[in-house]
Amino acid sequence: MTTRGVESRRAAVLGSPIAHSLSPVLHRAAYVELGLTGWTYDRFEVDEARLPGFFGTLDASWAGLSLTMPLKRAVIPLLDEISDTARSVEAVNTVVLTDDGRRVGDNTDIPGMIAALRERGVEKTEEAAVLGAGATASSALAALARICSGPVTAYVRSEARAAEMRGWGERLGVEVRTADWAGAARAFDAPLVIATTPAGATDELAASVPGSPGTLFDVLYDPWPTPLAAAWSGRGGAVLGGLDLLVHQAVLQVEQMTGRSPAPLAAMRAAGEAALRSTGA
C-alpha cells in the first residue's frame, strides 16, 4: 500500500490511557532511519466517545493511525475496509489512509507476534498455553492458529471467559481447551506459554516455573522483567517480552503507512530499549 507523494505527513497513536505508549518512540526512530524528515508521529488521548470526532478531523496530511485500547473494536464502523486478519479477531490496531482517501484497517499484532516468535526460533509448536482471556488473548489464538499443530489450553478466571476463548478457538480453527486459573502453573508444561494478563496477575506463578521451561512470551513491557519472566529466564527458558511484540507490530505499521520496506527493526528496537531504560522500567 503506497502513500501520497508529499513530504509532510502525519501519523499518531490513539487510545485511553495513552501517555505510557512507546509507539511514538518507535515510529519516530523509523522515520529518522528512513530519511522521512517531514513525517511526524504523535499520541492523542482518545476514548470511544471521542473517536468519531477525531476521525472527522483527518485530512490529506494523515498517513495512518495506531490504535490501542479501548479503540480496537470501536473503530471498525468508521472504516471503509478491514483486512481478513483484523476481521478474524474483530480488532483493528492499524488504520492506513490511502491515496484515494479510504480508511483501511488491519491488525499487525497477530503477524507481529508470529514474527517475534520466529526471530527467537519458534516457528512451529505442537501445543501451547495461554494465560488470560482478553483482547490480546484472542490475538494470541489467531497467531497460534498459524503455528500450533495441536491443542491450546487457556487458563481463565471464569466460565464466561472460558466460553469466550472456546468460541474464539472455533472461529479461528484452534482446538482450545480451558482450565481454571487456580491451576495455571500447569501451563508451564507446554513448550510455548503466552501470558496476556495485566501487570501483577502472574506474579504469584513465578515460584512455580519448572527447572527446564520452554518458551515464554509475556506481552508486558513495563515493568520489565515481570517476576514470571525473571524466574523463567533464571531457569534457562527462552523469554520474549512486550517490547518484542510492540516492535514487530510497529515495523509492519511503518511499512504500511509509509510504503517503505523493510522498516528498520534494529533501530526501532534500540530506541524502545533506550526509552524503557530512561524510565527505569
mmCIF file of C-alpha atoms in Angstrom:
data_model
loop_
_atom_site.group_PDB
_atom_site.id
_atom_site.type_symbol
_atom_site.label_atom_id
_atom_site.label_comp_id
_atom_site.label_asym_id
_atom_site.label_seq_id
_atom_site.Cartn_x
_atom_site.Cartn_y
_atom_site.Cartn_z
ATOM 1 C CA MET A 1 0.000 0.000 0.000
ATOM 2 C CA THR A 2 1.586 3.275 -1.071
ATOM 3 C CA THR A 3 1.205 6.673 0.472
ATOM 4 C CA ARG A 4 0.666 10.031 -1.168
ATOM 5 C CA GLY A 5 3.741 11.632 -2.690
ATOM 6 C CA VAL A 6 4.071 14.595 -0.349
ATOM 7 C CA GLU A 7 6.912 15.376 2.029
ATOM 8 C CA SER A 8 4.989 16.284 5.164
ATOM 9 C CA ARG A 9 2.844 13.504 6.601
ATOM 10 C CA ARG A 10 1.222 12.839 9.949
ATOM 11 C CA ALA A 11 0.613 9.683 11.957
ATOM 12 C CA ALA A 12 -0.300 9.050 15.586
ATOM 13 C CA VAL A 13 -1.347 6.539 18.198
ATOM 14 C CA LEU A 14 -4.774 6.899 19.796
ATOM 15 C CA GLY A 15 -6.094 5.375 22.997
ATOM 16 C CA SER A 16 -7.024 5.948 26.617
ATOM 17 C CA PRO A 17 -4.827 5.974 28.613
ATOM 18 C CA ILE A 18 -2.082 6.803 26.133
ATOM 19 C CA ALA A 19 0.687 8.690 27.947
ATOM 20 C CA HIS A 20 2.675 5.469 28.508
ATOM 21 C CA SER A 21 2.739 4.457 24.846
ATOM 22 C CA LEU A 22 6.136 3.736 23.287
ATOM 23 C CA SER A 23 4.728 3.902 19.759
ATOM 24 C CA PRO A 24 5.943 7.482 19.126
ATOM 25 C CA VAL A 25 9.486 6.462 20.071
ATOM 26 C CA LEU A 26 9.447 3.507 17.688
ATOM 27 C CA HIS A 27 7.829 5.229 14.721
ATOM 28 C CA ARG A 28 9.967 8.357 15.013
ATOM 29 C CA ALA A 29 13.109 6.217 15.104
ATOM 30 C CA ALA A 30 11.938 4.557 11.899
ATOM 31 C CA TYR A 31 11.342 7.909 10.221
ATOM 32 C CA VAL A 32 14.893 9.017 11.052
ATOM 33 C CA GLU A 33 16.393 5.838 9.621
ATOM 34 C CA LEU A 34 14.225 6.068 6.504
ATOM 35 C CA GLY A 35 15.041 9.734 5.935
ATOM 36 C CA LEU A 36 11.409 10.814 6.267
ATOM 37 C CA THR A 37 12.260 14.226 7.694
ATOM 38 C CA GLY A 38 8.810 15.686 7.097
ATOM 39 C CA TRP A 39 6.951 12.937 8.943
ATOM 40 C CA THR A 40 5.577 13.353 12.459
ATOM 41 C CA TYR A 41 4.104 10.818 14.879
ATOM 42 C CA ASP A 42 2.206 11.907 17.987
ATOM 43 C CA ARG A 43 -0.070 10.476 20.652
ATOM 44 C CA PHE A 44 -3.627 11.557 21.404
ATOM 45 C CA GLU A 45 -5.828 10.710 24.367
ATOM 46 C CA VAL A 46 -8.980 9.489 22.637
ATOM 47 C CA ASP A 47 -11.703 7.286 24.095
ATOM 48 C CA GLU A 48 -14.582 5.578 22.304
ATOM 49 C CA ALA A 49 -16.891 8.589 22.598
ATOM 50 C CA ARG A 50 -14.336 10.963 21.051
ATOM 51 C CA LEU A 51 -13.160 8.652 18.271
ATOM 52 C CA PRO A 52 -15.732 9.617 15.592
ATOM 53 C CA GLY A 53 -14.992 13.304 16.159
ATOM 54 C CA PHE A 54 -11.252 12.708 15.837
ATOM 55 C CA PHE A 55 -11.779 10.878 12.572
ATOM 56 C CA GLY A 56 -13.689 13.900 11.342
ATOM 57 C CA THR A 57 -10.516 15.993 11.661
ATOM 58 C CA LEU A 58 -8.362 13.763 9.454
ATOM 59 C CA ASP A 59 -7.262 15.442 6.246
ATOM 60 C CA ALA A 60 -4.922 14.587 3.370
ATOM 61 C CA SER A 61 -1.839 15.127 5.541
ATOM 62 C CA TRP A 62 -2.617 11.989 7.549
ATOM 63 C CA ALA A 63 -0.934 8.721 6.568
ATOM 64 C CA GLY A 64 -2.152 6.453 9.321
ATOM 65 C CA LEU A 65 -3.097 5.710 12.895
ATOM 66 C CA SER A 66 -2.101 3.176 15.516
ATOM 67 C CA LEU A 67 -4.881 2.177 17.899
ATOM 68 C CA THR A 68 -4.708 0.779 21.384
ATOM 69 C CA MET A 69 -7.385 0.058 23.954
ATOM 70 C CA PRO A 70 -10.269 0.778 24.087
ATOM 71 C CA LEU A 71 -10.472 1.595 20.379
ATOM 72 C CA LYS A 72 -9.568 -1.614 18.544
ATOM 73 C CA ARG A 73 -13.181 -2.655 18.054
ATOM 74 C CA ALA A 74 -14.836 0.745 18.315
ATOM 75 C CA VAL A 75 -13.017 1.912 15.183
ATOM 76 C CA ILE A 76 -14.417 -0.763 12.869
ATOM 77 C CA PRO A 77 -17.682 1.047 11.942
ATOM 78 C CA LEU A 78 -15.634 4.114 10.940
ATOM 79 C CA LEU A 79 -13.587 2.249 8.333
ATOM 80 C CA ASP A 80 -14.128 1.580 4.646
ATOM 81 C CA GLU A 81 -12.431 -1.800 4.748
ATOM 82 C CA ILE A 82 -10.695 -4.135 7.181
ATOM 83 C CA SER A 83 -8.285 -6.960 6.456
ATOM 84 C CA ASP A 84 -9.139 -10.609 6.938
ATOM 85 C CA THR A 85 -6.621 -10.704 9.786
ATOM 86 C CA ALA A 86 -8.385 -7.898 11.638
ATOM 87 C CA ARG A 87 -11.796 -9.378 10.899
ATOM 88 C CA SER A 88 -10.739 -12.731 12.345
ATOM 89 C CA VAL A 89 -10.456 -11.219 15.840
ATOM 90 C CA GLU A 90 -12.740 -8.204 15.371
ATOM 91 C CA ALA A 91 -9.868 -5.917 16.342
ATOM 92 C CA VAL A 92 -8.042 -3.206 14.386
ATOM 93 C CA ASN A 93 -4.787 -1.702 15.642
ATOM 94 C CA THR A 94 -3.712 -0.051 12.371
ATOM 95 C CA VAL A 95 -5.524 2.359 10.057
ATOM 96 C CA VAL A 96 -3.969 3.418 6.760
ATOM 97 C CA LEU A 97 -5.344 6.393 4.856
ATOM 98 C CA THR A 98 -4.929 5.517 1.199
ATOM 99 C CA ASP A 99 -4.238 7.707 -1.814
ATOM 100 C CA ASP A 100 -7.931 7.810 -2.683
ATOM 101 C CA GLY A 101 -8.961 8.812 0.841
ATOM 102 C CA ARG A 102 -10.173 5.428 2.048
ATOM 103 C CA ARG A 103 -9.632 4.242 5.613
ATOM 104 C CA VAL A 104 -8.331 0.689 5.718
ATOM 105 C CA GLY A 105 -7.978 -1.224 8.965
ATOM 106 C CA ASP A 106 -5.576 -4.046 9.757
ATOM 107 C CA ASN A 107 -4.266 -5.958 12.759
ATOM 108 C CA THR A 108 -0.477 -6.129 12.967
ATOM 109 C CA ASP A 109 -0.481 -7.652 16.455
ATOM 110 C CA ILE A 110 -1.077 -11.132 15.028
ATOM 111 C CA PRO A 111 1.690 -11.212 12.388
ATOM 112 C CA GLY A 112 3.863 -9.208 14.782
ATOM 113 C CA MET A 113 3.554 -11.941 17.391
ATOM 114 C CA ILE A 114 4.416 -14.582 14.811
ATOM 115 C CA ALA A 115 7.437 -12.579 13.612
ATOM 116 C CA ALA A 116 8.679 -12.086 17.175
ATOM 117 C CA LEU A 117 8.464 -15.818 17.854
ATOM 118 C CA ARG A 118 10.160 -16.636 14.555
ATOM 119 C CA GLU A 119 13.005 -14.285 15.455
ATOM 120 C CA ARG A 120 13.595 -16.419 18.563
ATOM 121 C CA GLY A 121 13.486 -19.656 16.605
ATOM 122 C CA VAL A 122 9.878 -20.637 17.364
ATOM 123 C CA GLU A 123 8.266 -21.322 14.012
ATOM 124 C CA LYS A 124 6.078 -24.283 14.942
ATOM 125 C CA THR A 125 4.838 -25.818 18.176
ATOM 126 C CA GLU A 126 2.848 -28.944 18.918
ATOM 127 C CA GLU A 127 0.890 -27.362 21.758
ATOM 128 C CA ALA A 128 0.697 -24.137 23.710
ATOM 129 C CA ALA A 129 -0.863 -22.468 26.727
ATOM 130 C CA VAL A 130 -2.396 -19.015 27.044
ATOM 131 C CA LEU A 131 -2.728 -17.191 30.355
ATOM 132 C CA GLY A 132 -5.725 -14.849 30.283
ATOM 133 C CA ALA A 133 -8.723 -14.266 28.059
ATOM 134 C CA GLY A 134 -8.823 -10.628 26.977
ATOM 135 C CA ALA A 135 -8.358 -8.999 23.577
ATOM 136 C CA THR A 136 -4.660 -9.875 23.470
ATOM 137 C CA ALA A 137 -5.527 -13.496 24.187
ATOM 138 C CA SER A 138 -7.713 -13.654 21.091
ATOM 139 C CA SER A 139 -4.822 -12.251 19.041
ATOM 140 C CA ALA A 140 -2.577 -14.904 20.585
ATOM 141 C CA LEU A 141 -5.022 -17.597 19.491
ATOM 142 C CA ALA A 142 -5.042 -16.166 15.972
ATOM 143 C CA ALA A 143 -1.239 -16.320 15.912
ATOM 144 C CA LEU A 144 -1.252 -19.847 17.293
ATOM 145 C CA ALA A 145 -3.730 -20.876 14.596
ATOM 146 C CA ARG A 146 -0.855 -20.411 12.147
ATOM 147 C CA ILE A 147 1.961 -22.095 14.083
ATOM 148 C CA CYS A 148 0.430 -24.590 16.547
ATOM 149 C CA SER A 149 -0.474 -28.055 15.267
ATOM 150 C CA GLY A 150 -2.110 -29.262 18.472
ATOM 151 C CA PRO A 151 -4.282 -28.029 21.328
ATOM 152 C CA VAL A 152 -4.058 -24.703 23.141
ATOM 153 C CA THR A 153 -5.027 -24.619 26.815
ATOM 154 C CA ALA A 154 -6.348 -21.283 28.072
ATOM 155 C CA TYR A 155 -6.212 -20.608 31.804
ATOM 156 C CA VAL A 156 -9.015 -18.247 32.820
ATOM 157 C CA ARG A 157 -10.805 -16.950 35.892
ATOM 158 C CA SER A 158 -14.453 -17.564 34.991
ATOM 159 C CA GLU A 159 -16.669 -19.855 32.945
ATOM 160 C CA ALA A 160 -17.784 -16.845 30.902
ATOM 161 C CA ARG A 161 -14.187 -16.206 29.893
ATOM 162 C CA ALA A 162 -13.710 -19.906 29.212
ATOM 163 C CA ALA A 163 -16.704 -19.936 26.879
ATOM 164 C CA GLU A 164 -15.371 -16.847 25.133
ATOM 165 C CA MET A 165 -11.997 -18.472 24.495
ATOM 166 C CA ARG A 166 -13.602 -21.689 23.234
ATOM 167 C CA GLY A 167 -15.689 -19.549 20.895
ATOM 168 C CA TRP A 168 -12.591 -17.819 19.545
ATOM 169 C CA GLY A 169 -10.987 -21.209 19.068
ATOM 170 C CA GLU A 170 -13.906 -22.421 16.958
ATOM 171 C CA ARG A 171 -13.848 -19.250 14.917
ATOM 172 C CA LEU A 172 -10.077 -19.330 14.362
ATOM 173 C CA GLY A 173 -9.733 -23.049 13.806
ATOM 174 C CA VAL A 174 -7.784 -23.754 17.002
ATOM 175 C CA GLU A 175 -8.501 -26.603 19.402
ATOM 176 C CA VAL A 176 -8.933 -24.625 22.633
ATOM 177 C CA ARG A 177 -9.167 -26.356 25.966
ATOM 178 C CA THR A 178 -9.935 -24.261 29.030
ATOM 179 C CA ALA A 179 -8.824 -24.641 32.619
ATOM 180 C CA ASP A 180 -9.378 -22.718 35.830
ATOM 181 C CA TRP A 181 -6.826 -20.081 36.785
ATOM 182 C CA ALA A 182 -6.226 -21.911 40.069
ATOM 183 C CA GLY A 183 -4.275 -24.491 38.091
ATOM 184 C CA ALA A 184 -2.379 -22.003 35.919
ATOM 185 C CA ALA A 185 1.019 -23.365 36.964
ATOM 186 C CA ARG A 186 0.244 -26.441 34.847
ATOM 187 C CA ALA A 187 0.545 -24.173 31.799
ATOM 188 C CA PHE A 188 4.310 -24.320 32.244
ATOM 189 C CA ASP A 189 4.392 -27.913 30.985
ATOM 190 C CA ALA A 190 3.661 -26.585 27.481
ATOM 191 C CA PRO A 191 6.584 -25.826 25.147
ATOM 192 C CA LEU A 192 5.154 -22.348 24.487
ATOM 193 C CA VAL A 193 3.338 -20.172 27.027
ATOM 194 C CA ILE A 194 1.815 -16.808 26.104
ATOM 195 C CA ALA A 195 0.934 -14.592 29.073
ATOM 196 C CA THR A 196 -1.626 -11.947 28.118
ATOM 197 C CA THR A 197 -2.645 -10.779 31.593
ATOM 198 C CA PRO A 198 -2.277 -7.312 33.184
ATOM 199 C CA ALA A 199 0.698 -6.363 35.349
ATOM 200 C CA GLY A 200 0.850 -8.336 38.571
ATOM 201 C CA ALA A 201 -1.558 -11.073 37.525
ATOM 202 C CA THR A 202 1.121 -13.738 37.047
ATOM 203 C CA ASP A 203 3.470 -12.709 39.853
ATOM 204 C CA GLU A 204 2.199 -15.475 42.105
ATOM 205 C CA LEU A 205 3.139 -18.056 39.467
ATOM 206 C CA ALA A 206 6.836 -17.157 39.340
ATOM 207 C CA ALA A 207 7.718 -19.652 42.074
ATOM 208 C CA SER A 208 6.146 -22.455 40.027
ATOM 209 C CA VAL A 209 8.384 -22.192 36.960
ATOM 210 C CA PRO A 210 9.900 -25.651 36.344
ATOM 211 C CA GLY A 211 13.587 -26.459 36.079
ATOM 212 C CA SER A 212 13.719 -26.662 32.286
ATOM 213 C CA PRO A 213 10.943 -24.446 30.889
ATOM 214 C CA GLY A 214 10.212 -23.928 27.206
ATOM 215 C CA THR A 215 9.452 -20.510 25.721
ATOM 216 C CA LEU A 216 7.532 -17.740 27.499
ATOM 217 C CA PHE A 217 6.017 -14.807 25.641
ATOM 218 C CA ASP A 218 4.927 -12.275 28.273
ATOM 219 C CA VAL A 219 3.213 -9.387 26.475
ATOM 220 C CA LEU A 220 4.017 -6.808 29.166
ATOM 221 C CA TYR A 221 6.931 -4.390 28.745
ATOM 222 C CA ASP A 222 6.582 -2.028 31.701
ATOM 223 C CA PRO A 223 7.583 -3.015 34.312
ATOM 224 C CA TRP A 224 10.121 -5.398 32.843
ATOM 225 C CA PRO A 225 11.103 -8.031 33.519
ATOM 226 C CA THR A 226 7.992 -9.277 35.251
ATOM 227 C CA PRO A 227 8.620 -11.658 38.168
ATOM 228 C CA LEU A 228 7.427 -14.500 35.929
ATOM 229 C CA ALA A 229 9.776 -13.535 33.093
ATOM 230 C CA ALA A 230 12.706 -13.152 35.507
ATOM 231 C CA ALA A 231 12.066 -16.564 37.059
ATOM 232 C CA TRP A 232 11.663 -18.145 33.630
ATOM 233 C CA SER A 233 14.920 -16.707 32.353
ATOM 234 C CA GLY A 234 16.663 -17.669 35.575
ATOM 235 C CA ARG A 235 15.750 -21.298 34.955
ATOM 236 C CA GLY A 236 17.149 -21.215 31.449
ATOM 237 C CA GLY A 237 13.957 -20.738 29.470
ATOM 238 C CA ALA A 238 13.625 -18.509 26.423
ATOM 239 C CA VAL A 239 11.731 -15.284 27.131
ATOM 240 C CA LEU A 240 10.066 -12.774 24.841
ATOM 241 C CA GLY A 241 8.542 -9.599 26.201
ATOM 242 C CA GLY A 242 6.038 -6.977 25.268
ATOM 243 C CA LEU A 243 8.712 -4.881 23.583
ATOM 244 C CA ASP A 244 9.323 -7.724 21.125
ATOM 245 C CA LEU A 245 5.648 -7.667 20.191
ATOM 246 C CA LEU A 246 5.456 -3.883 20.146
ATOM 247 C CA VAL A 247 8.469 -3.525 17.854
ATOM 248 C CA HIS A 248 7.426 -6.209 15.394
ATOM 249 C CA GLN A 249 3.856 -4.941 15.075
ATOM 250 C CA ALA A 250 5.191 -1.371 14.709
ATOM 251 C CA VAL A 251 7.539 -2.485 11.924
ATOM 252 C CA LEU A 252 4.508 -3.669 9.956
ATOM 253 C CA GLN A 253 2.652 -0.425 10.704
ATOM 254 C CA VAL A 254 5.550 1.698 9.467
ATOM 255 C CA GLU A 255 5.746 -0.310 6.257
ATOM 256 C CA GLN A 256 2.029 0.068 5.615
ATOM 257 C CA MET A 257 1.827 3.760 6.463
ATOM 258 C CA THR A 258 4.983 4.874 4.637
ATOM 259 C CA GLY A 259 5.073 2.412 1.763
ATOM 260 C CA ARG A 260 8.755 1.814 2.614
ATOM 261 C CA SER A 261 10.044 -1.694 3.262
ATOM 262 C CA PRO A 262 11.781 -3.097 5.165
ATOM 263 C CA ALA A 263 11.277 -0.895 8.207
ATOM 264 C CA PRO A 264 14.400 -0.550 10.405
ATOM 265 C CA LEU A 265 13.725 -3.198 13.042
ATOM 266 C CA ALA A 266 17.077 -2.849 14.838
ATOM 267 C CA ALA A 267 16.863 0.944 15.158
ATOM 268 C CA MET A 268 13.282 0.758 16.406
ATOM 269 C CA ARG A 269 14.142 -1.873 18.996
ATOM 270 C CA ALA A 270 17.159 0.132 20.191
ATOM 271 C CA ALA A 271 15.003 3.241 20.567
ATOM 272 C CA GLY A 272 12.420 1.301 22.562
ATOM 273 C CA GLU A 273 15.043 -0.227 24.835
ATOM 274 C CA ALA A 274 16.598 3.185 25.463
ATOM 275 C CA ALA A 275 13.211 4.677 26.316
ATOM 276 C CA LEU A 276 12.477 1.901 28.819
ATOM 277 C CA ARG A 277 15.909 2.324 30.427
ATOM 278 C CA SER A 278 15.306 6.046 30.816
ATOM 279 C CA THR A 279 12.087 5.401 32.711
ATOM 280 C CA GLY A 280 13.688 2.780 34.920
ATOM 281 C CA ALA A 281 11.490 0.017 33.550
#
